[in-house]
């Protein structure tokens, strides 16, 4: 049994907690949250050992690994403390608020050989995994353009402020929402190296942007467009998609449906010339416990297996998330 | 429960395999009248139960049903609560406490959030009851013999092992609404064990059951074994496996499983409704 603790039982934390609670290889040894109401609920009904002070939790329950799901501004200091105590870390996205902080943690985790993972769950979505495979196989020829998009109804009118509306705490559409698709672009194509110009637009929020539009250039030389808006209520929930165009074909994929066009007979096995459509139902591996999407269980299971030494810790490492932090800072700087 | 239940995903742009189809549905069902027309087509095909989320627009549909008592005399609704995205989006924006403040009616929560005040654990169940009542308001005067807990909440509680909440939900639905509690889940075998341990005998559980094994957590075999060996009033949903299985093959598989009391499906066109209904009738008759 892997002994796991959780710091932060908000929306993502509680979702991780339920998945961990149902995982046969995991013993949840402690939960820490600042809300008395949440703690009381979890200790009374879930029988969890709850704390309001994470340091106390760690010293008392001695976890092998900890899930960190607190507002981003606390990531750096908490993760650093955990690594210093040789605890494996799964943290929510985005990774850190500055590139310098992230760099330090990447180094620390590597030196101490600790399992490190960030919750960019799209990497565990079957369609996006398939996009990565097709792109890596070279079947699209010379890739010359991409479009990364994410739309959804998070802030759809003027409302009270929370940490998500404070840029110094990790709020805003760029950090919270756009980071998902930037991370996919980094992973599927190559890391963002510069921006030719970006627009951060406020639609309803007073202190942060609600939409991000940017022209990006990647390390590989490929360029493309980023278009993200979390104030778009024509979407029922977050919709993330990526389009990749090359000299031999084109892919359009979201989390449900992958459409790919191959121009000539040089297509991968299982495909044909012209348009091909594959659905998530064909590309998803069954999980043992389902909550909100297979990818959430799959990423937790992957982390647990990495801690047990059963898989290599290569997906969603601190390092890969650091590239996303860097892209975020590049986009911010390009608006100045 | 009737053999065939009509679902509402198509009305609210819920499509598990295509965002494009989902937008097309959004356009098609923009007006409430379009929903009513399709419901009437389902009734015409012999389906008298509508299983739906507590989406805001369902309130309008309920108004129309109440306004035509003769036409909808035999019509039943199985409400499924809560409409999860409403709360999920609110939690992203306002946090858990902020969401409760927004959605729990009255001043009940005021004292809870001022801090420092000790409150009894039974208050959580009172919050649950208040939320149920607020979600049920729109169905006043409509026959709702089964009331469901949506899968996101069911499965969240299941993972947290907050099993007492299921029992409390079951009891409250019976006491206040004189109805049967139902549970939607993506983890049917695991949930059934927990409900039985909680003393809920022969529970109504709605889950994905399809030939492709799609969204059948732990695998199709465990589901089949559970249906064969345990006491459950199962409702099969996602019988087409998100479109992965040809319709006839899909229906044949589900019709031949034991303990499936009802089959839930949704469709946008009269043709698709009639085809599915006739497939179910056909395979029920030729059942092995």
XYZ file of C-alpha atoms in Angstrom:
624
model
C 0.000 0.000 0.000
C 1.253 3.453 -0.904
C 0.608 5.901 1.934
C -0.744 9.125 0.470
C -1.661 12.489 1.966
C -3.653 15.311 0.364
C -3.147 19.027 0.858
C -6.097 21.100 -0.361
C -9.584 19.551 -0.582
C -11.163 21.974 -3.041
C -12.667 20.992 -6.384
C -9.632 19.107 -7.708
C -8.438 17.928 -4.315
C -11.723 16.304 -3.444
C -11.887 14.660 -6.854
C -8.376 13.227 -6.340
C -9.359 12.145 -2.847
C -12.332 10.139 -4.119
C -10.177 8.451 -6.765
C -7.450 7.710 -4.201
C -10.088 6.473 -1.762
C -11.280 3.916 -4.307
C -7.762 2.841 -5.340
C -6.936 -0.626 -3.981
C -3.202 0.121 -3.785
C -3.543 3.338 -1.805
C -4.048 4.145 1.837
C -5.089 7.775 2.339
C -3.280 8.588 5.563
C -4.189 12.253 5.928
C -6.120 15.155 4.437
C -5.378 18.807 5.055
C -7.671 21.726 4.307
C -8.210 25.166 5.799
C -12.007 24.818 5.757
C -13.481 23.452 8.955
C -16.649 22.575 7.112
C -14.813 20.445 4.535
C -12.679 18.750 7.196
C -15.682 17.974 9.372
C -17.512 16.445 6.444
C -14.525 14.326 5.395
C -13.752 13.069 8.874
C -17.367 12.360 9.783
C -18.523 10.702 6.550
C -15.308 9.553 4.875
C -13.475 8.652 8.062
C -10.408 10.583 6.874
C -7.752 11.782 9.273
C -8.070 15.554 8.748
C -5.692 18.390 9.571
C -5.640 22.153 9.131
C -1.830 22.337 9.290
C -0.061 20.393 6.550
C 3.265 20.328 8.390
C 1.616 18.681 11.337
C -0.067 16.204 8.985
C 3.221 15.240 7.353
C 5.087 14.774 10.611
C 2.275 12.725 12.106
C 1.171 10.448 9.271
C 4.489 10.183 7.377
C 3.135 9.757 3.836
C 5.154 8.217 0.992
C 3.559 10.672 -1.409
C 1.440 13.820 -1.228
C -1.122 15.357 -3.574
C -0.928 19.148 -3.597
C -4.142 20.846 -4.752
C -3.906 24.309 -3.232
C -3.935 27.691 -5.022
C -0.882 27.961 -7.297
C 0.887 30.630 -5.241
C 1.438 28.075 -2.457
C 2.827 25.359 -4.765
C 6.482 26.363 -4.622
C 6.921 26.488 -0.852
C 4.813 23.407 -0.088
C 6.352 21.248 -2.826
C 9.842 22.307 -1.752
C 9.171 21.227 1.824
C 7.815 17.886 0.631
C 10.828 17.216 -1.574
C 13.161 18.118 1.288
C 11.473 15.382 3.292
C 11.907 12.947 0.368
C 8.178 12.688 -0.307
C 6.919 11.970 -3.832
C 4.696 14.755 -5.173
C 1.662 15.005 -7.402
C 0.640 18.658 -7.757
C -2.186 20.366 -9.565
C -1.548 22.594 -12.570
C -0.153 25.123 -13.231
C 3.169 24.210 -11.640
C 4.635 27.461 -10.238
C 4.129 31.192 -10.584
C 7.688 31.887 -11.784
C 10.131 29.984 -13.972
C 12.870 30.341 -11.369
C 10.790 28.595 -8.718
C 9.883 25.764 -11.081
C 13.482 25.299 -12.187
C 14.599 24.840 -8.607
C 11.937 22.194 -7.933
C 12.676 20.307 -11.164
C 16.319 20.076 -10.078
C 15.470 19.038 -6.539
C 13.109 16.262 -7.597
C 15.692 14.907 -10.046
C 18.544 14.995 -7.506
C 16.473 13.221 -4.918
C 15.040 10.767 -7.455
C 11.482 11.498 -6.332
C 8.424 10.816 -8.442
C 7.034 14.137 -9.640
C 3.848 14.716 -11.586
C 1.565 17.638 -12.450
C -2.164 17.216 -13.117
C -2.353 18.053 -16.811
C -4.964 15.345 -17.289
C -5.355 15.843 -21.065
C -2.167 13.805 -21.519
C -4.199 10.799 -20.361
C -7.035 11.418 -22.835
C -7.040 8.767 -25.556
C -7.600 11.113 -28.489
C -4.738 13.433 -27.545
C -2.422 10.478 -26.947
C -3.259 9.272 -30.453
C -2.553 12.750 -31.902
C 0.866 12.656 -30.264
C 1.537 9.219 -31.723
C 0.513 10.231 -35.261
C 2.557 13.441 -35.123
C 5.613 11.632 -33.736
C 5.365 9.017 -36.505
C 5.800 11.757 -39.121
C 2.640 10.868 -41.046
C 1.618 14.526 -41.367
C 4.806 15.402 -43.282
C 6.332 18.791 -42.621
C 4.229 20.430 -39.961
C 3.864 24.162 -40.623
C 0.916 25.344 -38.523
C -1.154 24.526 -35.468
C -4.191 25.956 -33.698
C -4.717 25.274 -29.999
C -8.110 26.188 -28.607
C -10.000 25.974 -25.328
C -13.411 27.451 -24.601
C -15.830 27.155 -21.731
C -18.239 28.836 -19.339
C -16.217 29.593 -16.173
C -16.684 33.349 -15.791
C -19.878 34.323 -17.570
C -20.812 37.475 -15.688
C -19.414 39.910 -13.163
C -19.244 38.172 -9.796
C -17.430 38.223 -6.514
C -13.659 37.861 -6.507
C -11.840 34.674 -5.472
C -8.225 33.592 -5.788
C -8.987 32.723 -9.380
C -9.538 36.397 -10.092
C -6.237 37.450 -8.518
C -3.252 37.238 -10.895
C -0.722 37.148 -8.027
C -2.368 33.975 -6.696
C -2.396 32.107 -9.977
C -5.796 33.244 -11.190
C -6.868 34.230 -14.696
C -7.625 32.440 -17.913
C -3.972 32.178 -18.994
C -2.745 30.305 -15.912
C -5.848 28.376 -15.087
C -7.374 27.521 -18.456
C -4.959 28.227 -21.333
C -2.244 26.266 -19.517
C -4.032 23.018 -20.479
C -3.797 23.571 -24.213
C -0.314 25.136 -24.028
C 0.828 22.008 -22.226
C -0.638 19.825 -24.999
C 1.057 21.903 -27.712
C 4.379 21.631 -25.863
C 3.981 17.881 -25.558
C 2.573 16.990 -28.974
C 4.676 19.392 -31.066
C 7.517 21.025 -29.129
C 7.911 23.616 -26.368
C 6.869 27.226 -26.953
C 9.970 29.387 -27.392
C 8.513 32.799 -28.288
C 5.375 34.752 -28.949
C 4.956 37.046 -31.936
C 2.247 38.926 -30.103
C -0.450 38.193 -27.545
C -3.706 39.706 -26.399
C -5.034 39.169 -22.894
C -8.631 40.343 -22.817
C -10.921 40.918 -19.880
C -14.529 40.148 -20.664
C -16.209 40.161 -17.239
C -13.339 40.046 -14.739
C -11.868 43.262 -13.406
C -8.408 42.040 -12.387
C -7.591 39.182 -14.725
C -7.947 38.207 -18.362
C -10.879 36.063 -19.457
C -9.447 35.341 -22.908
C -5.985 34.722 -24.361
C -5.057 35.041 -28.027
C -1.454 34.559 -29.076
C 0.792 33.811 -32.045
C 3.316 31.266 -30.859
C 6.590 29.908 -32.129
C 7.906 26.541 -30.971
C 11.438 25.239 -30.442
C 11.056 23.141 -33.602
C 10.399 26.315 -35.641
C 6.707 25.512 -36.174
C 4.344 28.411 -35.478
C 0.659 28.629 -34.731
C -2.235 30.233 -32.955
C -3.532 29.967 -29.409
C -7.135 30.955 -28.796
C -8.653 30.498 -25.346
C -11.747 32.002 -23.727
C -13.284 30.940 -20.431
C -16.203 33.339 -20.734
C -17.818 31.545 -23.660
C -21.142 30.190 -22.492
C -22.008 28.629 -25.834
C -20.030 25.709 -24.380
C -21.593 23.499 -21.733
C -18.214 22.601 -20.270
C -14.578 23.082 -21.130
C -13.780 22.087 -24.693
C -10.110 21.738 -25.615
C -8.968 21.115 -29.162
C -5.856 21.032 -31.281
C -5.435 21.300 -35.037
C -2.120 20.384 -36.676
C -1.439 20.935 -40.369
C 1.452 19.437 -42.328
C 2.402 18.880 -45.946
C 0.992 15.333 -45.916
C -2.067 15.705 -43.726
C -4.061 17.427 -41.051
C -5.440 16.504 -37.623
C -8.315 18.102 -35.756
C -8.870 16.614 -32.322
C -10.699 17.335 -29.117
C -11.139 15.114 -26.083
C -13.940 13.122 -27.756
C -13.256 12.924 -31.444
C -10.146 12.750 -33.603
C -10.410 13.605 -37.297
C -7.361 13.083 -39.428
C -6.790 13.557 -43.156
C -3.965 11.815 -45.006
C -3.128 13.260 -48.396
C -1.516 10.183 -49.921
C -0.927 6.504 -49.209
C 1.691 7.144 -46.561
C -0.643 6.681 -43.562
C -0.113 4.782 -40.305
C -1.573 1.322 -39.623
C -5.282 1.392 -38.830
C -5.910 4.445 -41.027
C -6.616 5.100 -44.683
C -6.115 7.788 -47.300
C -8.435 10.781 -46.921
C -10.486 11.521 -43.820
C -10.524 9.173 -40.816
C -12.602 9.650 -37.689
C -11.875 7.969 -34.368
C -13.854 8.366 -31.193
C -12.749 8.389 -27.593
C -14.713 5.164 -27.137
C -12.199 3.422 -29.437
C -9.203 5.035 -27.794
C -9.983 4.773 -24.073
C -8.714 2.141 -21.738
C -11.197 1.094 -19.070
C -10.401 2.208 -15.532
C -11.239 0.475 -12.252
C -13.003 3.492 -10.802
C -14.575 6.289 -12.834
C -15.134 9.859 -11.729
C -15.613 12.697 -14.255
C -13.482 11.051 -16.940
C -11.142 8.073 -17.394
C -8.172 10.452 -17.579
C -8.494 11.539 -13.940
C -8.279 7.961 -12.682
C -5.575 7.100 -15.218
C -3.268 9.923 -14.109
C -3.651 9.002 -10.438
C -3.054 5.334 -11.184
C 0.041 6.238 -13.217
C 1.418 8.253 -10.320
C 0.768 5.455 -7.831
C 2.477 2.942 -10.147
C 5.459 5.295 -10.538
C 5.794 5.503 -6.750
C 5.639 1.706 -6.593
C 8.337 1.600 -9.279
C 6.084 -0.216 -11.756
C 6.189 2.501 -14.462
C 8.745 5.136 -15.381
C 7.890 8.652 -14.303
C 7.888 10.313 -17.745
C 4.393 11.763 -18.325
C 3.546 15.174 -16.836
C 6.815 15.527 -14.980
C 7.718 18.760 -13.224
C 10.037 19.432 -16.135
C 7.279 19.191 -18.749
C 5.051 21.429 -16.613
C 7.947 23.873 -16.241
C 7.942 24.322 -20.041
C 4.294 25.280 -19.748
C 5.083 27.771 -16.976
C 7.761 29.199 -19.239
C 5.305 29.541 -22.138
C 2.889 31.344 -19.821
C 5.565 33.828 -18.870
C 6.556 34.279 -22.538
C 2.940 35.084 -23.421
C 2.622 37.527 -20.501
C 5.812 39.312 -21.475
C 4.774 39.580 -25.101
C 1.810 41.768 -24.169
C 3.990 44.367 -22.505
C -40.478 1.152 -13.821
C -41.384 0.980 -17.467
C -39.213 -1.031 -19.810
C -38.126 1.996 -21.839
C -37.164 5.375 -20.410
C -36.500 8.474 -22.475
C -33.375 10.504 -21.628
C -32.550 14.164 -22.036
C -28.887 14.382 -23.095
C -29.793 15.332 -26.639
C -31.795 18.326 -25.418
C -28.880 19.823 -23.550
C -26.063 19.240 -25.984
C -24.600 16.342 -24.044
C -22.818 14.219 -26.573
C -20.059 11.932 -25.447
C -18.391 11.533 -28.787
C -18.672 14.750 -30.744
C -18.603 18.459 -29.913
C -19.960 19.168 -33.396
C -23.026 16.995 -32.844
C -23.434 18.589 -29.485
C -23.601 22.047 -31.064
C -26.066 20.835 -33.704
C -28.282 19.564 -30.875
C -27.984 22.882 -29.090
C -29.280 24.609 -32.216
C -32.028 22.089 -32.854
C -33.389 22.263 -29.304
C -32.987 26.001 -28.814
C -36.715 26.450 -28.261
C -38.632 24.574 -25.585
C -41.243 23.702 -28.179
C -38.660 21.556 -29.996
C -38.113 19.579 -26.791
C -41.866 19.136 -26.328
C -42.261 17.993 -29.937
C -39.611 15.304 -29.441
C -41.104 14.276 -26.086
C -44.480 13.937 -27.780
C -42.873 11.750 -30.436
C -41.443 9.554 -27.672
C -44.879 9.345 -26.048
C -46.289 8.463 -29.487
C -43.825 5.561 -29.589
C -45.167 4.340 -26.241
C -42.602 5.811 -23.825
C -44.233 7.518 -20.861
C -41.254 8.157 -18.615
C -38.829 11.000 -19.094
C -35.608 10.780 -17.090
C -34.024 14.200 -16.904
C -31.517 16.359 -15.062
C -32.631 19.328 -13.020
C -31.434 21.673 -15.749
C -33.024 25.159 -15.642
C -34.864 24.541 -18.902
C -36.647 21.491 -17.508
C -38.627 23.957 -15.371
C -40.192 25.330 -18.577
C -40.993 21.824 -19.777
C -42.676 21.110 -16.438
C -44.814 24.244 -16.883
C -46.032 22.934 -20.234
C -46.787 19.505 -18.750
C -48.753 21.032 -15.867
C -50.674 23.224 -18.306
C -51.868 20.156 -20.246
C -53.002 17.684 -17.591
C -55.140 15.576 -19.919
C -52.498 15.165 -22.545
C -49.814 14.225 -19.978
C -52.016 12.249 -17.567
C -49.853 9.111 -17.681
C -46.598 10.985 -18.047
C -43.891 10.487 -15.422
C -40.616 12.240 -14.795
C -37.582 10.706 -13.094
C -35.586 13.740 -11.925
C -31.796 13.352 -11.710
C -30.059 15.760 -9.445
C -28.102 17.876 -9.280
C -27.391 19.282 -12.738
C -23.691 18.855 -12.074
C -22.191 21.429 -14.413
C -24.114 24.192 -12.714
C -22.333 23.349 -9.471
C -19.017 22.384 -11.043
C -18.696 25.724 -12.806
C -19.721 27.498 -9.608
C -17.137 25.590 -7.547
C -14.406 26.581 -10.022
C -15.398 30.205 -9.614
C -16.612 30.483 -6.029
C -15.083 27.527 -4.194
C -17.054 24.934 -2.259
C -18.269 27.272 0.504
C -19.160 30.022 -1.994
C -21.178 27.568 -4.071
C -23.155 26.363 -1.068
C -23.825 29.972 -0.106
C -25.153 30.625 -3.582
C -27.344 27.540 -3.902
C -28.561 26.576 -0.454
C -31.775 28.507 0.049
C -32.421 30.843 2.967
C -30.050 31.994 5.684
C -29.356 28.505 6.900
C -25.690 28.640 6.045
C -25.019 32.103 7.361
C -23.999 30.897 10.800
C -21.963 27.986 9.445
C -19.582 30.204 7.550
C -19.011 32.822 10.190
C -16.532 30.420 11.723
C -15.901 29.386 15.262
C -19.442 28.150 15.682
C -19.702 24.516 16.507
C -22.360 22.790 14.480
C -23.648 19.285 14.523
C -22.872 16.801 11.832
C -26.559 16.337 11.143
C -26.391 19.789 9.570
C -24.758 18.261 6.481
C -27.787 16.095 5.973
C -30.005 19.152 6.452
C -28.009 20.919 3.740
C -28.563 17.899 1.509
C -32.296 17.982 2.214
C -32.485 21.697 1.434
C -30.634 21.154 -1.842
C -32.963 18.281 -2.778
C -36.008 20.428 -2.030
C -34.659 23.294 -4.071
C -33.973 20.984 -7.035
C -37.407 19.370 -6.698
C -39.351 22.636 -6.736
C -39.743 22.649 -10.505
C -41.500 19.242 -10.455
C -44.326 20.254 -8.127
C -47.563 18.593 -9.209
C -45.809 16.177 -11.571
C -45.606 12.435 -10.987
C -41.972 11.652 -9.994
C -41.922 8.037 -8.754
C -38.122 7.654 -8.857
C -35.656 10.416 -7.974
C -32.007 9.953 -8.870
C -28.688 11.106 -7.569
C -26.474 12.039 -10.532
C -23.341 10.021 -11.211
C -20.784 12.728 -10.464
C -22.135 13.082 -6.934
C -22.810 9.356 -6.446
C -19.317 8.415 -7.550
C -17.677 11.213 -5.604
C -19.397 10.034 -2.407
C -18.578 6.437 -3.304
C -14.867 7.231 -3.597
C -14.936 9.217 -0.354
C -16.735 6.264 1.264
C -19.406 8.665 2.527
C -21.872 5.783 2.438
C -24.181 7.238 5.064
C -25.183 9.961 2.619
C -26.648 7.359 0.246
C -28.776 5.962 3.024
C -29.873 9.462 4.065
C -30.771 10.304 0.450
C -32.743 7.094 0.132
C -34.665 7.724 3.349
C -35.400 11.374 2.630
C -36.691 10.700 -0.894
C -39.029 8.088 0.518
C -40.207 10.181 3.455
C -40.613 13.567 1.768
C -41.539 12.627 -1.809
C -43.039 9.181 -1.332
C -40.748 8.080 -4.117
C -37.995 5.553 -4.693
C -34.391 6.764 -4.620
C -32.286 5.881 -7.626
C -28.559 6.149 -8.137
C -26.709 6.856 -11.349
C -23.127 5.626 -11.345
C -20.193 4.679 -13.516
C -19.153 2.118 -10.870
C -22.208 -0.110 -10.552
C -20.790 -3.268 -8.899
C -18.927 -1.225 -6.283
C -21.973 0.935 -5.545
C -24.334 -2.018 -5.253
C -22.133 -3.565 -2.551
C -22.086 -0.307 -0.613
C -25.864 0.196 -0.871
C -26.524 -3.371 0.276
C -24.187 -2.898 3.220
C -26.190 0.240 4.051
C -29.370 -1.824 4.146
C -30.825 -0.616 0.849
C -32.264 -3.797 -0.635
C -32.746 -4.269 -4.353
C -31.763 -0.682 -5.225
C -32.539 1.150 -8.456
C -29.186 1.734 -10.134
C -28.674 3.314 -13.525
C -25.299 2.689 -15.162
C -23.554 2.291 -18.486
C -24.201 -1.204 -19.750
C -23.179 -1.992 -23.290
C -21.586 -4.633 -25.444
C -18.415 -2.568 -25.928
C -17.763 -2.354 -22.180
C -17.641 1.445 -22.454
C -17.709 3.240 -19.079
C -18.189 -0.069 -17.245
C -15.530 0.424 -14.574
C -13.633 -2.690 -13.666
C -14.755 -4.392 -16.877
C -17.821 -5.857 -18.535
C -17.430 -9.263 -16.888
C -17.878 -7.903 -13.356
C -21.054 -6.132 -14.490
C -22.462 -9.256 -16.110
C -21.681 -11.317 -13.034
C -23.293 -8.720 -10.770
C -26.459 -8.726 -12.878
C -26.578 -12.518 -12.818
C -25.963 -13.029 -9.129
C -27.213 -10.010 -7.162
C -30.450 -8.269 -6.369
C -30.628 -5.063 -8.317
C -33.195 -3.132 -10.321
C -30.829 -2.095 -13.078
C -31.344 0.590 -15.676
C -29.002 0.310 -18.643
C -27.795 3.563 -20.160
C -25.262 4.284 -22.904
C -26.374 1.020 -24.459
C -24.946 2.114 -27.812
C -21.547 2.602 -26.169
C -21.353 6.178 -27.378
C -22.065 5.012 -30.924
C -19.382 2.349 -30.977
C -21.811 -0.562 -31.446
C -24.326 -1.045 -34.311
C -27.831 -0.347 -32.850
C -29.348 -3.837 -33.315
C -26.346 -5.620 -31.874
C -26.305 -3.145 -28.983
C -29.966 -3.651 -28.079
C -29.770 -7.421 -28.490
C -26.932 -7.572 -25.956
C -28.776 -5.522 -23.324
C -32.137 -7.274 -23.830
C -30.508 -10.619 -23.130
C -28.970 -9.641 -19.807
C -30.773 -10.596 -16.584
C -32.088 -8.049 -14.079
C -32.203 -5.130 -16.504
C -35.535 -3.639 -15.579
C -35.328 -0.635 -17.893
C -33.378 0.690 -20.817
C -32.681 4.411 -20.973
C -31.963 6.098 -24.270
C -32.251 9.500 -25.866
C -32.698 10.450 -29.497
C -33.389 13.619 -31.448
C -35.432 12.291 -34.347
C -38.726 10.470 -34.576
C -37.123 7.817 -36.784
C -34.400 7.026 -34.260
C -36.873 6.898 -31.380
C -39.151 4.475 -33.241
C -36.253 2.302 -34.394
C -34.831 1.930 -30.917
C -38.242 1.169 -29.406
C -38.987 -1.454 -32.046
C -35.544 -3.014 -31.590
C -36.125 -3.322 -27.841
C -39.572 -4.886 -28.368
C -38.144 -7.254 -30.952
C -35.260 -8.513 -28.815
C -37.443 -8.711 -25.709
C -39.717 -11.122 -27.612
C -36.916 -13.231 -29.034
C -35.022 -13.264 -25.760
C -32.875 -16.317 -25.442
